[in-house]
Coordinates of C-alpha atoms in Angstrom, one line a residue:
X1 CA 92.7 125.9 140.3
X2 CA 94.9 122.9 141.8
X3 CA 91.9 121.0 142.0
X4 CA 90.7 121.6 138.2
X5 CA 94.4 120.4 136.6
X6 CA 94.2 117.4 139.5
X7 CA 90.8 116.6 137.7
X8 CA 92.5 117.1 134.3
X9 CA 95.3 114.7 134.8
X10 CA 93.9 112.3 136.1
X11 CA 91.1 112.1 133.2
X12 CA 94.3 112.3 131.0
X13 CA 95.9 109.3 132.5
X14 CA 92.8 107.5 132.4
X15 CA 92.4 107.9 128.8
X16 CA 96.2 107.1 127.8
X17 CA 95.5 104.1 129.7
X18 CA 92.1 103.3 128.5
X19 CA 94.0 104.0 125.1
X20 CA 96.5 101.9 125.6
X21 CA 94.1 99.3 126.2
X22 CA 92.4 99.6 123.0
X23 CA 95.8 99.6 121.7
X24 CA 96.7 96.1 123.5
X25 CA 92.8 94.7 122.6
X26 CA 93.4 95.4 118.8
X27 CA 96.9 93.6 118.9
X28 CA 95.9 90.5 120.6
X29 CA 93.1 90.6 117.4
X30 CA 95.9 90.8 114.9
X31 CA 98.2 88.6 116.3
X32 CA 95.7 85.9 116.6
X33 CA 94.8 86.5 113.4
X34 CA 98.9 86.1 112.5
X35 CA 98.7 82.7 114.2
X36 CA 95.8 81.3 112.3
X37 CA 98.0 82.4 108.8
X38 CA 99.4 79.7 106.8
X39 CA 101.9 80.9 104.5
X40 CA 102.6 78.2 102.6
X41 CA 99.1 77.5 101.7
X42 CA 98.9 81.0 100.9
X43 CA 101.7 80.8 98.4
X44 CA 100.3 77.7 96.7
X45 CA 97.0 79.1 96.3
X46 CA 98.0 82.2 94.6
X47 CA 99.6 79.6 92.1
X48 CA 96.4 78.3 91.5
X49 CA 94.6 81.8 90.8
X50 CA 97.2 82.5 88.0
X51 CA 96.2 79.5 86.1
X52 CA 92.4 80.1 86.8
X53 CA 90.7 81.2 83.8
X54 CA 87.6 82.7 86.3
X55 CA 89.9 84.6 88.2
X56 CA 88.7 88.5 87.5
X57 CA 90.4 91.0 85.5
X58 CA 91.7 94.0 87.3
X59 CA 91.9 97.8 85.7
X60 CA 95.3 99.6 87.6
X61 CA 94.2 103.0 88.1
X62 CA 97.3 105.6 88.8
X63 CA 96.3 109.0 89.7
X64 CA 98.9 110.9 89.0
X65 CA 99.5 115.0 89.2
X66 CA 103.9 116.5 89.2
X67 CA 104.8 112.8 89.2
X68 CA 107.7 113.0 86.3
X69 CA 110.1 111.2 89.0
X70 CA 108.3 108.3 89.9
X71 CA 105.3 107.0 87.5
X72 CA 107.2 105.3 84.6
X73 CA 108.7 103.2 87.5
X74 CA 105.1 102.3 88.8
X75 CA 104.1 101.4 85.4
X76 CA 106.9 99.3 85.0
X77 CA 106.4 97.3 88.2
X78 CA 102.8 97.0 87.5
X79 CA 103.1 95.7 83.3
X80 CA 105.7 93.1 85.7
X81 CA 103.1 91.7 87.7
X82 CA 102.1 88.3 87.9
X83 CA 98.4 88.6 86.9
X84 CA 96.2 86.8 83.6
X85 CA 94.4 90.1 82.6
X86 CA 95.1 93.5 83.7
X87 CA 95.4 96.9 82.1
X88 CA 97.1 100.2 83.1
X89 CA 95.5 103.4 83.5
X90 CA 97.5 106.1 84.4
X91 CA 95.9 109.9 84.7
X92 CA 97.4 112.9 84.5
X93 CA 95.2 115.4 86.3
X94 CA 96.7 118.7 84.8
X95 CA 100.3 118.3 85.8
X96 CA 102.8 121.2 85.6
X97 CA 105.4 119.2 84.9
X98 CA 106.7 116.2 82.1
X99 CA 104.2 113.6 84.0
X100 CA 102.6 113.0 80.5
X101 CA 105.7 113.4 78.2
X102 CA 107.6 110.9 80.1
X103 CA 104.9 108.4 79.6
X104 CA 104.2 109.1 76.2
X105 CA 107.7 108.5 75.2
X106 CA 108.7 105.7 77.5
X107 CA 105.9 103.9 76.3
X108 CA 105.5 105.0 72.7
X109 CA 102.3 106.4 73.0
X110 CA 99.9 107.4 70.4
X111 CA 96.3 109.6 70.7
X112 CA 93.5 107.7 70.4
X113 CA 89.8 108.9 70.0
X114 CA 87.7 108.2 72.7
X115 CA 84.2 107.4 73.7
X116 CA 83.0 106.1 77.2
X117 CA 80.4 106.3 79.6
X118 CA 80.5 108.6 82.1
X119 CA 79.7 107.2 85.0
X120 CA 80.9 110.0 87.5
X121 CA 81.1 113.5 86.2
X122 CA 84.7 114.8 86.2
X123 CA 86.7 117.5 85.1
X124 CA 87.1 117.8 81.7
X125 CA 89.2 115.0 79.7
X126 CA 92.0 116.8 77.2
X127 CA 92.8 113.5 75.7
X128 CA 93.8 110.0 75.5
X129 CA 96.9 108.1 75.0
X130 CA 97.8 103.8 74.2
X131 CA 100.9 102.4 74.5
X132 CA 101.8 100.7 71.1
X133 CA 104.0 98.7 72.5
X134 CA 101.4 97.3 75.5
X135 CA 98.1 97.8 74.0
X136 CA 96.8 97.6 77.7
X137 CA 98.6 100.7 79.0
X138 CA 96.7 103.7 78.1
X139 CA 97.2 107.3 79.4
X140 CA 94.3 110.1 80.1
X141 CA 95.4 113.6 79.8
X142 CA 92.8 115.9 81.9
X143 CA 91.9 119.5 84.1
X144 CA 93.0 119.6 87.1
X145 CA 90.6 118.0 89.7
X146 CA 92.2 116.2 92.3
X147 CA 93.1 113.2 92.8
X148 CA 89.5 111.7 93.4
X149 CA 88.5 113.5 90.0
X150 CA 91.2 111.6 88.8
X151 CA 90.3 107.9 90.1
X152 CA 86.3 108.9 89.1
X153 CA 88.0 109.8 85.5
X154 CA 90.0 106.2 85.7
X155 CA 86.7 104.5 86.6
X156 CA 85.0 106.3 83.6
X157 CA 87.1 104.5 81.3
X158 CA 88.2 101.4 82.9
X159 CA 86.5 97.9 81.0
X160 CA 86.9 95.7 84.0
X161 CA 84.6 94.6 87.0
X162 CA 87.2 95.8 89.5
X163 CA 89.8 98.4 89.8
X164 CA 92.9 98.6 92.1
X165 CA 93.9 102.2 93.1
X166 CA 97.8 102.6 93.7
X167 CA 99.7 105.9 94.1
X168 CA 101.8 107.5 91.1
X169 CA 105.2 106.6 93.0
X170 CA 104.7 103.6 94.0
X171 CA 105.7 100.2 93.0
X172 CA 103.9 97.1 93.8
X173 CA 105.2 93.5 94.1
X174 CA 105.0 90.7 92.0
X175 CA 102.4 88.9 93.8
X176 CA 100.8 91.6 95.1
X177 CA 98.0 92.2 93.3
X178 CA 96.6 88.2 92.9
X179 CA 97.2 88.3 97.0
X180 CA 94.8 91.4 97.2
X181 CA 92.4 89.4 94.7
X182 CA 92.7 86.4 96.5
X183 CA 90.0 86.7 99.6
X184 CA 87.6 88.8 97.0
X185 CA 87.7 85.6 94.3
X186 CA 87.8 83.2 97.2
X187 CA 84.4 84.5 98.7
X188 CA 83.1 84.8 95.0
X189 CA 82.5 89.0 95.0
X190 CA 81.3 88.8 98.7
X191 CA 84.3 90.9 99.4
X192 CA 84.1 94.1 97.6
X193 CA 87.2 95.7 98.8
X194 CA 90.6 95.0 99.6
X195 CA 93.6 96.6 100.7
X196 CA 97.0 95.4 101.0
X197 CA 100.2 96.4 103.4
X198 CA 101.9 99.9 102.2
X199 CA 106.0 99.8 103.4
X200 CA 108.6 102.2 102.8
X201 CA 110.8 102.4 99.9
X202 CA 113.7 104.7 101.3
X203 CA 117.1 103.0 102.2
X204 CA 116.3 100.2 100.1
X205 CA 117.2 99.3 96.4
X206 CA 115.2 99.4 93.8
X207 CA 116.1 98.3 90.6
X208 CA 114.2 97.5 87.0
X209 CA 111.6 99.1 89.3
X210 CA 111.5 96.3 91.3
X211 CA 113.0 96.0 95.4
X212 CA 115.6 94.0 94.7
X213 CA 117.2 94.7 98.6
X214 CA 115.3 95.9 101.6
X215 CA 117.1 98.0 103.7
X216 CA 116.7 100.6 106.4
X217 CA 116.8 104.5 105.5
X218 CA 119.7 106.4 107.8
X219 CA 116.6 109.3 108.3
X220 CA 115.5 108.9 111.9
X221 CA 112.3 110.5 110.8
X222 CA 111.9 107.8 107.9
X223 CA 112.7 104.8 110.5
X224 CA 109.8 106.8 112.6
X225 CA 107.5 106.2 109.5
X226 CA 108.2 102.9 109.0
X227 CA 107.4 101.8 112.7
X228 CA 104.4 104.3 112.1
X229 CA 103.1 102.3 109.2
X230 CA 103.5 99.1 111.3
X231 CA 100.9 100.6 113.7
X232 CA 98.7 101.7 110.8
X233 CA 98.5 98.2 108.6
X234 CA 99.5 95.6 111.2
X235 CA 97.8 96.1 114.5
X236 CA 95.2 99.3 113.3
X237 CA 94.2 97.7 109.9
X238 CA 94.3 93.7 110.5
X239 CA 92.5 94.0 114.0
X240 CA 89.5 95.8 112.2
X241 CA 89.1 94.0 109.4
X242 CA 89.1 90.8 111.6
X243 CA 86.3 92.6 112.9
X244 CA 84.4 93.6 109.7
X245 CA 84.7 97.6 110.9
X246 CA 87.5 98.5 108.8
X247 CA 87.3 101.9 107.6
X248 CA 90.3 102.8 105.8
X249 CA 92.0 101.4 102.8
X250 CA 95.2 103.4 101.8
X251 CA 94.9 105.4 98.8
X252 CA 98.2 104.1 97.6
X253 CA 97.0 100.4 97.1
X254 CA 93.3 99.0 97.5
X255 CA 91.4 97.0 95.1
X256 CA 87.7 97.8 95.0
X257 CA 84.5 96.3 92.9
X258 CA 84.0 98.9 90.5
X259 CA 79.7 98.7 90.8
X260 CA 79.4 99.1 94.0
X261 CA 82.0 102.5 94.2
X262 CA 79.7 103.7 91.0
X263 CA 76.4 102.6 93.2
X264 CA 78.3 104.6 95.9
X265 CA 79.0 108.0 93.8
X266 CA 82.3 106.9 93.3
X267 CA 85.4 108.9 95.1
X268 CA 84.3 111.9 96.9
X269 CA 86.1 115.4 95.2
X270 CA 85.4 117.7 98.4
X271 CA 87.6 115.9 101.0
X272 CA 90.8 115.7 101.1
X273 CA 90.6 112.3 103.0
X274 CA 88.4 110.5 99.7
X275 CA 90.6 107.1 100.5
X276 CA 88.9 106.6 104.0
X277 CA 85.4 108.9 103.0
X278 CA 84.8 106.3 100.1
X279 CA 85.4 102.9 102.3
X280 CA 82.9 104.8 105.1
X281 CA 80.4 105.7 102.0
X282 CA 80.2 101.7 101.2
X283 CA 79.8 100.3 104.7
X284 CA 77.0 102.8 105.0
X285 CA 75.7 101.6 101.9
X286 CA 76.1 97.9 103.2
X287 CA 74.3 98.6 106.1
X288 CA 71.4 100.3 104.9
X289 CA 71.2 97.4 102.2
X290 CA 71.9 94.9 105.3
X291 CA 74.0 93.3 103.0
X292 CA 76.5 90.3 103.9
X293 CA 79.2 92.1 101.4
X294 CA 82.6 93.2 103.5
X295 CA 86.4 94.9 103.5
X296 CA 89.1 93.0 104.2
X297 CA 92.8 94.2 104.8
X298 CA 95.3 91.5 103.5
X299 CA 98.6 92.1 105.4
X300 CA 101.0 89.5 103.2
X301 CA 100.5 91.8 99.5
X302 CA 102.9 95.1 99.8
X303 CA 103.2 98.2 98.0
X304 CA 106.2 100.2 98.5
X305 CA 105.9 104.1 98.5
X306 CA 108.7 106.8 98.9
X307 CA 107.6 108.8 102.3
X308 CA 108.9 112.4 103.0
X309 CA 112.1 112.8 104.9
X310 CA 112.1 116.2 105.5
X311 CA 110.0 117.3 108.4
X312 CA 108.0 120.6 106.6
X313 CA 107.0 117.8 104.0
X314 CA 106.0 115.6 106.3
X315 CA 104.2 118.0 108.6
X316 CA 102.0 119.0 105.6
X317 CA 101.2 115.1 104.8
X318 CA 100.2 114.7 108.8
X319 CA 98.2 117.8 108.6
X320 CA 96.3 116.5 105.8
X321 CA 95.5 113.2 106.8
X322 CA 93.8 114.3 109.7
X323 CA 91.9 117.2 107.9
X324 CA 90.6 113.9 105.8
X325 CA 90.1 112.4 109.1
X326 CA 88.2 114.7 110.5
X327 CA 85.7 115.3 107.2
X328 CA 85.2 112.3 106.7
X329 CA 84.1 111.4 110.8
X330 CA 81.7 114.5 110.1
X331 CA 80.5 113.9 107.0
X332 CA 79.0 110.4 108.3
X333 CA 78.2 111.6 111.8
X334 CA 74.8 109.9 111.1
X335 CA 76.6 106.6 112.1
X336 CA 78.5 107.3 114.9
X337 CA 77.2 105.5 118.0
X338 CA 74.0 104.4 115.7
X339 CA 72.7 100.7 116.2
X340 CA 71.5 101.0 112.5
X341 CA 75.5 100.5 111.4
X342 CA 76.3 97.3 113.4
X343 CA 79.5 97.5 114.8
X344 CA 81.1 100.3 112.5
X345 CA 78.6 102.4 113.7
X346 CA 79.2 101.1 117.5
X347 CA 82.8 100.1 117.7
X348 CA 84.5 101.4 114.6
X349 CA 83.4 105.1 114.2
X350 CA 83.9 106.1 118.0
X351 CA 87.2 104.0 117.8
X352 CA 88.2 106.7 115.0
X353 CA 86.5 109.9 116.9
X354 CA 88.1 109.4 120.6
X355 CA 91.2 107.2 119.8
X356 CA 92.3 108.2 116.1
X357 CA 91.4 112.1 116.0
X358 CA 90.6 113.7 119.8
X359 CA 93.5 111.9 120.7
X360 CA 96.0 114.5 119.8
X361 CA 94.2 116.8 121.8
X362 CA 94.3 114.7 124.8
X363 CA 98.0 114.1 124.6
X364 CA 99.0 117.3 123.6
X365 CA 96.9 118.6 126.8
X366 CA 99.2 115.8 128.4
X367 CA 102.4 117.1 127.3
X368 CA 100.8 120.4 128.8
X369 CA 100.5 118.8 132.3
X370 CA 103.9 116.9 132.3
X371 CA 105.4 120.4 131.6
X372 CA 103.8 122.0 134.0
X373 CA 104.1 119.4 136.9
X374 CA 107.8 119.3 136.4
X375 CA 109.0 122.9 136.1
X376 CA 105.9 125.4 137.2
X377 CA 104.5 122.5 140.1
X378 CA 101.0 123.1 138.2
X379 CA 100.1 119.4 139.5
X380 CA 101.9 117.0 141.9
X381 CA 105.5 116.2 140.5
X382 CA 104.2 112.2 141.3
X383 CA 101.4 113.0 139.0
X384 CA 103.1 114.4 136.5
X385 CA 105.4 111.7 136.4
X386 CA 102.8 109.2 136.1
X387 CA 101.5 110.4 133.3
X388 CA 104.8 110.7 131.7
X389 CA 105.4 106.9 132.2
X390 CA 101.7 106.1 130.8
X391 CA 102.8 108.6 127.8
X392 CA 105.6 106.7 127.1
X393 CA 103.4 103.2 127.3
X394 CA 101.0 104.7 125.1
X395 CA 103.5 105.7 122.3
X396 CA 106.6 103.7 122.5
X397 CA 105.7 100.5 124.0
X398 CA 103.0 99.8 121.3
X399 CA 105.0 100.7 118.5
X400 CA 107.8 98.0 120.0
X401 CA 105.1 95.5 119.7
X402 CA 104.2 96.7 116.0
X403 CA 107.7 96.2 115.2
X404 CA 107.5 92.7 116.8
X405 CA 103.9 91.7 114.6
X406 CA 106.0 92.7 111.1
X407 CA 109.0 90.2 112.5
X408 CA 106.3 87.8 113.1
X409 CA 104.1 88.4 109.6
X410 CA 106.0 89.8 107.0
X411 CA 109.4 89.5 107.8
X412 CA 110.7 92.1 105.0
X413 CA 113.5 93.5 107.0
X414 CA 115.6 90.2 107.5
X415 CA 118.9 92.0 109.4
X416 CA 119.1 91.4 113.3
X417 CA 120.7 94.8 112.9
X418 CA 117.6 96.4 111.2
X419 CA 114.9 94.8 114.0
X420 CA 117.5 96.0 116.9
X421 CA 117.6 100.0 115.3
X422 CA 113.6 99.7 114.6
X423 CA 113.3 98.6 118.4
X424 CA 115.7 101.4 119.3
X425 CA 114.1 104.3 117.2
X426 CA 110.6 102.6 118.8
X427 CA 111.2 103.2 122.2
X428 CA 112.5 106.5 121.6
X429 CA 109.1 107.9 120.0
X430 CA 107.3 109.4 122.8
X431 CA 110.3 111.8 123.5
X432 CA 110.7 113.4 120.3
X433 CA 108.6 112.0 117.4
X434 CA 105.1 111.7 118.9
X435 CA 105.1 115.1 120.1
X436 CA 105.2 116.4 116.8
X437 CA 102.7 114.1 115.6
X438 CA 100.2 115.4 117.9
X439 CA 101.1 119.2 117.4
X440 CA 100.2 118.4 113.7
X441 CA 97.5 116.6 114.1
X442 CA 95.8 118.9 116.6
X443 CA 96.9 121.6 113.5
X444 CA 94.9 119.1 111.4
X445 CA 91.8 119.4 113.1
X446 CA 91.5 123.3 112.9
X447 CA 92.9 123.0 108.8
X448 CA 89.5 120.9 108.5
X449 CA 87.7 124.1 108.5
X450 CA 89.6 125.4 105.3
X451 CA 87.0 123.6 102.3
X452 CA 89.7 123.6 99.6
X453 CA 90.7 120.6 98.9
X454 CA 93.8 119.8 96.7
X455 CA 97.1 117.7 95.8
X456 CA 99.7 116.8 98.8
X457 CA 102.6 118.3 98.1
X458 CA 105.0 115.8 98.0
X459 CA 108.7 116.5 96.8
X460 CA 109.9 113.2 95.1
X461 CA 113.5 112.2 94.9
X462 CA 112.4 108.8 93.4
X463 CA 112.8 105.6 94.1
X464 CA 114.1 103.8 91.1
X465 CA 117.4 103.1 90.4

């Protein structure tokens, strides 16, 4: 039996390390990717796209479902952005609450009759609204569906070549939407789909639903989701699009050409995960066209999103990414390890399998061992402590170095004080907030085997002042 759990630790330790590297591989991608960045230029070309009479309109779609709280502030921020043709699409997919009301008044909406093409089925649509005072705001009142019947519903109506997806509670920057045009004009549609950095909202203040001061939340589990989403967007997210193998664009902020998600089938309605199963869904369809089309994550473009701060909330949201997580790597199993898919197939899809999703079940096994070896002398004591130091490599030491790519990239939290308590709350990760991570996720993985798929349930405080 001493022999088995030898064997077992010492395949764990391997694969925390092997991890690791990945980890380290994928930073050194981004980082270079930092260096090659040019700001400035950056800032002067946007300029230039404002003016640019062939710069493509965008349709704003904004799923929305119990969203009273936050949407008027999303609309707001978006009818602020600096953009030459845009309209607003927000949809109501059968909220309980005053989702619709609050738009209807705020915006001094009136019924319009309607007639489009229906390019994706969809539950059915009640009604819909137009701003009088914005002409380009309109408002679609619908049965309940979920929140990829709601995009496929936005879609439906939508009159422009491309759509940009962004949450119900979420406000984008000025500039972020020509930023997340930018490489998909620049490469004149060879870029179908873009998605731009998502940050956290809470601590900070918002006002005229617009961040008018960033600051850090007092929530050690917020701070943990902030360092979290450094991860995510900065070393995950700009290391694989360098590569041309990303496979997620956040459901709170992506910009996508509108053909090729209809040529697609548009946002799957069985998955809970429809963010990352649609992005998968068009690299297939890439790759089976062998097509020179490609995703791109832009890190400089930011949406800012209210994240849970209570930990049942957040333990639901966790669960349910990596039920989407795990559909999605099974409904396209067809690619995984397949020459036929190029690199996503190679690199990108077992990247996701062994790293992203049978990873909680390797460190949770790991936090099994460590246990074990320290208080019941299942393994060595020296083992186990090795694998607690390669645990704590594998968890805090990469987040430190996420927190040290946003210094270097973004820069949004300008405080010494707020990079000294993101380091802090960094290296503290693996001892409390990792652990729960992986419990949920592991949970995750078994919760893929429940089909219904439905609305988060997110409890909004808002984040408008």
């Amino acid at each position: 039996m001493n022999s088995f759990f030898l064997i077992l630790s010492s395949f764990i330790i391997a694969y925390l390390l092997f991890s690791s590297l990945s980890y380290l591989g994928l930073f050194a991608l981004a980082f270079q990717k930092v260096k090659n960045e040019n700001n400035l230029v950056h800032r002067e070309s946007t300029e230039v796209f404002l003016r640019n009479q062939n710069t493509y309109p965008v349709s704003i779609l904004v799923p929305a479902y119990n969203e009273e709280v936050g949407v008027v502030s999303t609309v707001r921020s978006l009818l602020a952005l600096d953009y030459p043709q845009k309209e607003v699409i927000v949809i109501d997919d059968g909220s309980k609450d005053m989702t619709s009301a609050e738009m209807i008044k705020e915006f001094k909406m009136v019924q319009i009759p309607f007639a489009f093409r229906t390019h994706i089925p969809t539950a059915e649509i009640v009604a819909i609204y137009q701003s009088s005072i914005f002409p380009y705001v309109r408002l679609i009142k619908k049965a309940n569906g979920g929140k990829a019947d709601a995009l496929n519903a936005g879609i439906n109506l939508s009159a422009f070549p491309y759509f940009c997806a962004i949450d119900g509670d979420s406000i984008l920057e000025n500039d972020g939407l020509i930023k997340t045009m930018k490489p998909i004009i620049e490469s004149d549609g060879q870029v179908i789909v873009t998605g731009g950095s998502v940050r956290i909202a809470n601590g900070s203040t918002i006002s005229r639903s617009k961040v008018e001061v960033v600051d850090l939340p007092r929530h050690p589990v917020v701070i943990m989701q902030i360092v979290e989403y450094f991860r995510a967007f900065l070393i995950g997210r700009l290391a694989l699009s360098q590569l041309n193998i990303l496979l997620i664009v956040s459901g709170a902020f992506g910009v996508f050409n509108k053909e090729r998600v209809i040529q697609a089938g548009g946002y799957n309605k069985n998955t809970v995960g429809e963010d990352m199963e649609l992005v998968v869904r068009l690299h297939r369809l890439l790759r089976e066209e062998k097509s020179k089309q490609r995703i791109e994550y832009v890190p400089d473009p930011v949406c800012w999103t209210e994240a849970p701060e209570s930990l049942e909330v957040l333990r639901s949201q966790r669960i349910r990414w990596q039920r989407g997580l795990f559909e999605t790597l099974w409904t396209h199993r067809k690619m995984m390890l397949n020459p036929k898919y190029g690199a996503v197939g190679m690199l990108s899809m077992p990247y996701f399998l062994f790293i992203e999703l049978l990873g909680a079940v390797f460190e949770l096994l790991g936090y099994f061992m460590i246990f074990g070896g320290f208080f019941f002398s299942l393994i060595d004591p020296n083992v186990a402590l090795v694998m607690f130091v390669v645990t704590i490599l594998y968890g805090s030491l990469i987040s430190a170095l996420a927190v040290l790519l946003e210094e270097l990239t973004l820069h949004k939290y300008p405080r010494i004080s707020h990079l000294m308590r993101l380091y802090f709350w960094a290296l503290t990760e693996a001892f409390w907030y990792r652990p729960l991570m992986v419990i949920w996720r592991v949970q995750g993985i078994f919760a893929a085997f429940h089909k219904k798929a439905h609305w988060g349930d997110m409890k909004r405080k808002g984040i408008s002042t």
